[in-house]
Amino acid sequence: MAKPKVIVTRRWHPEVEQVLQERYDAQFNEDDHPMTAAELQDALRSADAVLPTVSDKVSAEVLGIDGIRARILGSNGVGFNHIDLDAAKAAGLTVTNTPEVLTDCTADLALALMLAVARRVGEGERHLRAGEWSGWRPTHMMGTSVSGKTLGLIGMGRIARAVARRAHRGFDMKIIYHDPFPPRAEDLEGLDALQAGSPEEVYAAADFVSLHCPGGKETYHLVGADAFRAMQPGAFLINTARGDVVDEAALVAALEAGEIAGAGLDVFEKEPAVTPALLEMENVVLLPHLGSATHETRKAMGMRVVENIDAFFGGETPRDKLV
Ligand code: DGY
């Protein structure tokens, strides 16, 4: 029997590509360019499985074509707001994602951003590399302590809880969170976490506000001008979730007005574009969507996609089926 044809939209971890090559009639994106809508549509018409990433916009328009051959979208990433699930379902496609395997890695990066922005790590490094450092002195580049402070989490899913564990156990931080779908009590064991009735309650209490809600229509600009006004002037915003949860123009205004002290961002509203004013601000740490970017995690994510499509083509329900 012929192997199913699989189109992979970007370069993946080499060991995963190797496995895909062995098990499938696999076509790779040799030069790793971002695929256009037309290229994604060609892929949907010519392959049995299309394997997109979180930067491919698989919208209702992309999916609204005749002659779709693909039966599964095996997405490489946990977030799925880049895929119109209703349109995918209507087109007869199964959609899967890659939960769990990137939880620790993304939580690590949220902590890295907290420390970097509060302790002025990026600014300090730029200062030293520019040859501006004149030596140790008691008032030089004082930052803000992280240990013992209050961490506010918007969303309390797996990644938020992994951040809370690190912050509470490693940095003795107090935890407050809001999630419309709160986790089970046993998932919060040992965190001494306070459940807030609203995001505003979190904003008012937190020294660090870390976002862990999904992207999409329901959370679009959840953190805007009102949210920044509700935060403490010394607070830092950390975003490793999705860029469009934050109104970037309102963030710039809040930083300029001193409504908050700084921000650590791994995701952006219109990424890869970044609001230019942010690039000029010393109290902002900016990373190019690196939450899951370790060799170990990217391999695990790719292998989770392989597991999902293997199950699908083996006639079973994939473990991470979304629709
Ligand atoms: C995801 O998986 O949703 C991240 O944003 C990329 O790892």
Coordinates of C-alpha atoms and ligand atoms in Angstrom, one line a residue:
M1 CA 0.0 0.0 0.0
A2 CA 1.3 3.5 -0.8
K3 CA 2.4 5.5 2.1
P4 CA 0.2 8.6 2.9
K5 CA 1.5 11.8 1.5
V6 CA 2.5 14.3 4.2
I7 CA 3.4 18.0 3.7
V8 CA 5.4 19.7 6.4
T9 CA 5.0 23.5 6.2
R10 CA 8.3 24.4 7.9
R11 CA 11.7 22.7 8.7
W12 CA 11.3 20.6 11.8
H13 CA 13.8 19.0 14.2
P14 CA 16.1 16.8 12.0
E15 CA 15.4 13.6 13.9
V16 CA 11.6 14.1 13.5
E17 CA 12.0 14.8 9.7
Q18 CA 14.0 11.6 9.5
V19 CA 11.1 9.6 11.1
L20 CA 8.6 11.3 8.8
Q21 CA 10.7 10.4 5.8
E22 CA 10.8 6.8 6.8
R23 CA 7.1 6.4 7.6
Y24 CA 5.5 8.7 5.0
D25 CA 5.8 10.0 1.6
A26 CA 7.0 13.3 3.1
Q27 CA 7.5 16.6 1.5
F28 CA 9.6 19.2 3.4
N29 CA 9.8 23.0 3.1
E30 CA 13.5 22.9 2.1
D31 CA 14.2 26.6 2.4
D32 CA 11.9 27.0 5.5
H33 CA 10.0 30.0 4.0
P34 CA 6.6 30.9 5.6
M35 CA 4.0 29.4 3.3
T36 CA 1.5 31.7 1.6
A37 CA -2.3 31.0 1.8
A38 CA -2.1 29.7 -1.8
E39 CA 0.7 27.3 -0.9
L40 CA -1.2 26.0 2.1
Q41 CA -4.2 25.5 -0.2
D42 CA -2.0 23.5 -2.7
A43 CA -0.8 21.4 0.2
L44 CA -4.4 20.7 1.4
R45 CA -5.3 19.6 -2.2
S46 CA -2.3 17.5 -2.8
A47 CA -1.5 15.7 0.5
D48 CA -3.2 13.3 2.9
A49 CA -1.9 15.2 5.9
V50 CA -0.7 18.7 6.3
L51 CA 1.5 19.4 9.3
P52 CA 1.4 23.2 10.0
T53 CA 3.0 25.2 12.8
V54 CA 1.6 27.9 15.0
S55 CA 2.7 30.6 12.5
D56 CA 0.6 29.1 9.6
K57 CA -2.7 30.8 9.3
V58 CA -5.1 28.0 8.4
S59 CA -8.1 30.3 8.3
A60 CA -11.7 29.7 7.0
E61 CA -10.6 31.3 3.7
V62 CA -7.7 28.9 3.3
L63 CA -9.9 26.0 4.1
G64 CA -12.9 27.2 2.0
I65 CA -11.7 25.5 -1.2
D66 CA -12.9 22.6 -3.3
G67 CA -10.9 19.5 -3.8
I68 CA -9.3 19.1 -0.4
R69 CA -7.5 15.8 -0.3
A70 CA -6.0 16.2 3.3
R71 CA -7.8 14.4 6.1
I72 CA -5.7 15.6 9.0
L73 CA -3.9 18.7 10.1
G74 CA -1.2 17.6 12.6
S75 CA -0.2 20.9 14.1
N76 CA 3.2 21.3 15.7
G77 CA 2.4 23.4 18.8
V78 CA 0.0 23.5 21.7
G79 CA -1.9 26.7 20.7
F80 CA -4.5 26.3 18.0
N81 CA -5.8 29.8 17.4
H82 CA -4.1 29.8 14.0
I83 CA -6.5 27.2 12.8
D84 CA -10.2 27.8 12.2
L85 CA -11.4 24.6 13.9
D86 CA -15.0 25.0 12.7
A87 CA -13.9 25.4 9.1
A88 CA -11.5 22.5 9.4
K89 CA -14.3 20.3 10.8
A90 CA -16.7 21.4 8.1
A91 CA -14.0 20.5 5.5
G92 CA -13.8 17.0 7.1
L93 CA -10.4 17.4 8.6
T94 CA -9.2 16.0 11.9
V95 CA -7.0 18.5 13.8
T96 CA -4.4 17.7 16.5
N97 CA -2.0 19.7 18.6
T98 CA 1.0 18.9 20.9
P99 CA 0.0 19.6 24.6
E100 CA 2.1 18.7 27.6
V101 CA 5.5 18.2 25.9
L102 CA 6.3 22.0 26.0
T103 CA 4.9 22.8 29.4
D104 CA 8.2 22.9 31.4
C105 CA 10.2 24.6 28.6
T106 CA 7.7 27.4 28.3
A107 CA 7.4 27.8 32.0
D108 CA 11.2 28.1 32.2
L109 CA 11.1 30.9 29.7
A110 CA 8.4 32.8 31.6
L111 CA 10.7 32.7 34.6
A112 CA 13.6 33.8 32.5
L113 CA 11.6 36.8 31.3
M114 CA 10.5 37.7 34.9
L115 CA 14.1 37.7 36.1
A116 CA 15.5 39.4 33.0
V117 CA 13.1 42.3 33.1
A118 CA 13.1 42.8 36.9
R119 CA 16.9 42.5 37.2
R120 CA 17.5 44.5 34.0
V121 CA 19.4 41.7 32.4
G122 CA 19.0 42.8 28.8
E123 CA 19.7 46.4 29.6
G124 CA 22.8 45.5 31.6
E125 CA 24.2 43.3 28.9
R126 CA 23.7 46.1 26.3
H127 CA 25.4 48.5 28.7
L128 CA 28.4 46.3 29.1
R129 CA 28.8 45.4 25.5
A130 CA 28.6 49.0 24.5
G131 CA 31.7 49.6 26.7
E132 CA 29.8 51.9 29.0
W133 CA 30.5 50.0 32.3
S134 CA 32.7 52.1 34.6
G135 CA 32.7 49.6 37.5
W136 CA 30.7 48.5 40.5
R137 CA 29.0 51.2 42.5
P138 CA 26.1 51.0 45.1
T139 CA 23.6 52.8 42.9
H140 CA 24.4 51.2 39.6
M141 CA 21.4 49.6 37.6
M142 CA 19.3 48.7 40.6
G143 CA 16.4 46.5 39.7
T144 CA 13.5 44.9 41.5
S145 CA 13.7 41.7 43.6
V146 CA 11.7 38.8 42.5
S147 CA 11.9 36.5 45.5
G148 CA 9.0 36.7 47.9
K149 CA 6.9 38.8 45.6
T150 CA 3.4 38.1 44.3
L151 CA 2.9 36.4 41.0
G152 CA -0.5 36.8 39.3
L153 CA -1.5 34.3 36.7
I154 CA -4.2 34.9 34.1
G155 CA -5.2 31.4 33.1
M156 CA -4.2 28.4 35.3
G157 CA -3.7 25.6 32.8
R158 CA -0.6 23.4 32.7
I159 CA 1.9 26.0 31.8
A160 CA 0.6 28.5 34.4
R161 CA 0.8 25.8 37.0
A162 CA 4.4 24.9 36.0
V163 CA 5.3 28.6 36.3
A164 CA 3.6 28.8 39.7
R165 CA 5.6 25.7 40.9
R166 CA 8.9 27.3 39.9
A167 CA 8.0 30.7 41.4
H168 CA 6.5 29.4 44.6
R169 CA 9.1 26.7 45.4
G170 CA 12.1 28.3 43.9
F171 CA 11.5 32.0 44.6
D172 CA 9.1 31.8 47.5
M173 CA 6.5 33.8 45.6
K174 CA 2.9 34.1 46.6
I175 CA 0.5 32.9 43.9
I176 CA -2.8 34.4 42.9
Y177 CA -4.7 33.4 39.7
H178 CA -7.8 33.8 37.7
D179 CA -9.2 31.2 35.3
P180 CA -12.8 30.9 34.2
F181 CA -12.2 27.1 34.1
P182 CA -10.2 26.6 37.3
P183 CA -8.1 23.5 37.7
R184 CA -8.9 20.7 40.2
A185 CA -7.7 21.2 43.7
E186 CA -5.2 18.3 43.5
D187 CA -3.5 20.1 40.5
L188 CA -2.8 23.1 42.8
E189 CA -1.4 21.0 45.7
G190 CA 1.5 22.7 47.5
L191 CA 1.1 26.0 45.7
D192 CA -0.9 27.8 48.3
A193 CA -2.6 29.6 45.4
L194 CA -5.3 32.1 45.9
Q195 CA -8.2 32.0 43.4
A196 CA -9.3 35.5 42.4
G197 CA -12.8 36.2 41.3
S198 CA -11.7 38.3 38.3
P199 CA -8.6 39.3 36.4
E200 CA -8.8 42.8 38.0
E201 CA -8.3 41.2 41.4
V202 CA -5.1 39.6 40.1
Y203 CA -3.9 42.9 38.5
A204 CA -4.4 44.7 41.8
A205 CA -2.5 42.2 43.9
A206 CA 0.4 41.1 41.6
D207 CA 4.0 42.3 41.3
F208 CA 4.3 40.2 38.2
V209 CA 1.3 39.4 35.9
S210 CA 2.0 36.4 33.7
L211 CA -0.4 35.5 30.9
H212 CA -1.4 31.9 30.2
C213 CA -4.7 32.0 28.5
P214 CA -5.3 30.8 24.9
G215 CA -5.4 33.3 22.0
G216 CA -8.4 33.9 19.8
K217 CA -11.6 35.9 19.8
E218 CA -12.5 35.4 23.4
T219 CA -9.2 36.8 24.8
Y220 CA -8.4 39.4 22.1
H221 CA -7.0 42.5 23.9
L222 CA -8.0 41.1 27.3
V223 CA -5.1 43.1 28.7
G224 CA -5.7 46.6 27.5
A225 CA -5.8 50.2 29.0
D226 CA -8.1 49.3 31.8
A227 CA -6.0 46.3 32.9
F228 CA -2.8 48.4 32.9
R229 CA -4.6 51.0 35.1
A230 CA -5.6 48.3 37.5
M231 CA -2.0 47.0 37.8
Q232 CA 0.5 48.3 40.4
P233 CA 2.9 51.0 39.1
G234 CA 5.8 48.6 40.1
A235 CA 4.3 45.6 38.3
F236 CA 5.8 43.7 35.3
L237 CA 3.8 42.1 32.6
I238 CA 5.0 38.7 31.2
N239 CA 3.5 37.2 28.1
T240 CA 4.5 33.8 26.8
A241 CA 0.9 33.0 25.7
R242 CA -0.4 34.8 22.6
G243 CA 0.4 38.3 21.4
D244 CA -3.1 39.4 20.6
V245 CA -4.2 38.9 24.3
V246 CA -2.3 42.2 24.9
D247 CA -3.3 45.5 23.3
E248 CA 0.3 46.5 22.3
A249 CA -0.6 50.2 21.8
A250 CA -2.1 50.3 25.3
L251 CA 1.0 48.5 26.6
V252 CA 3.2 51.2 25.1
A253 CA 1.0 53.9 26.6
A254 CA 1.0 52.3 30.0
L255 CA 4.8 51.9 30.0
E256 CA 5.3 55.5 28.8
A257 CA 2.9 56.8 31.6
G258 CA 4.6 54.6 34.2
E259 CA 1.4 52.7 34.9
I260 CA 3.5 49.5 35.0
A261 CA 7.3 49.1 35.5
G262 CA 8.1 46.9 32.6
A263 CA 7.3 43.9 30.4
G264 CA 8.8 40.6 29.3
L265 CA 7.4 39.5 26.0
D266 CA 7.9 36.3 23.9
V267 CA 4.8 36.8 21.7
F268 CA 3.5 39.8 19.8
E269 CA 0.2 41.0 18.5
K270 CA 1.3 41.0 14.8
E271 CA 4.4 38.9 15.0
P272 CA 7.0 38.8 13.6
A273 CA 6.3 42.5 13.5
V274 CA 6.9 44.3 16.8
T275 CA 5.4 47.7 17.8
P276 CA 8.4 50.0 17.1
A277 CA 8.1 51.9 20.4
L278 CA 8.8 48.7 22.3
L279 CA 12.1 48.3 20.6
E280 CA 13.2 51.6 22.1
M281 CA 12.3 50.9 25.7
E282 CA 15.0 49.7 28.2
N283 CA 12.4 48.3 30.6
V284 CA 11.1 45.8 28.1
V285 CA 12.6 42.4 27.3
L286 CA 11.7 41.1 23.9
L287 CA 12.2 37.5 22.6
P288 CA 11.3 36.0 19.2
H289 CA 8.6 33.5 20.4
L290 CA 11.1 31.1 22.0
G291 CA 8.9 29.5 24.6
S292 CA 9.3 25.9 23.3
A293 CA 12.6 26.4 21.6
T294 CA 14.9 23.8 23.0
H295 CA 16.3 20.8 21.1
E296 CA 14.6 18.5 23.5
T297 CA 11.2 20.1 23.4
R298 CA 11.1 20.7 19.6
K299 CA 12.0 17.1 19.1
A300 CA 9.3 16.0 21.5
M301 CA 6.7 18.3 19.9
G302 CA 7.5 16.9 16.4
M303 CA 7.3 13.3 17.7
R304 CA 4.0 14.0 19.3
V305 CA 2.7 15.1 15.8
V306 CA 4.1 11.8 14.4
E307 CA 2.3 9.9 17.1
N308 CA -1.0 11.7 16.3
I309 CA -0.8 11.0 12.5
D310 CA 0.4 7.5 13.0
A311 CA -2.7 6.8 15.1
F312 CA -4.9 8.5 12.5
F313 CA -3.6 6.6 9.6
G314 CA -3.7 3.4 11.7
G315 CA -7.4 3.9 12.1
E316 CA -7.3 5.1 15.7
T317 CA -8.4 8.3 17.3
P318 CA -5.3 10.5 17.8
R319 CA -4.5 11.3 21.4
D320 CA -4.5 15.0 20.9
K321 CA -7.6 15.3 18.6
L322 CA -9.2 18.8 18.8
V323 CA -11.9 18.2 16.2
Ligands
DGY1 C1 2.7 26.8 21.0 O1 3.0 25.6 20.9 O2 1.6 27.1 20.9 C2 3.8 27.8 21.1 O3 3.4 29.1 20.9 C3 5.0 27.5 20.2 O4 5.6 26.4 20.8

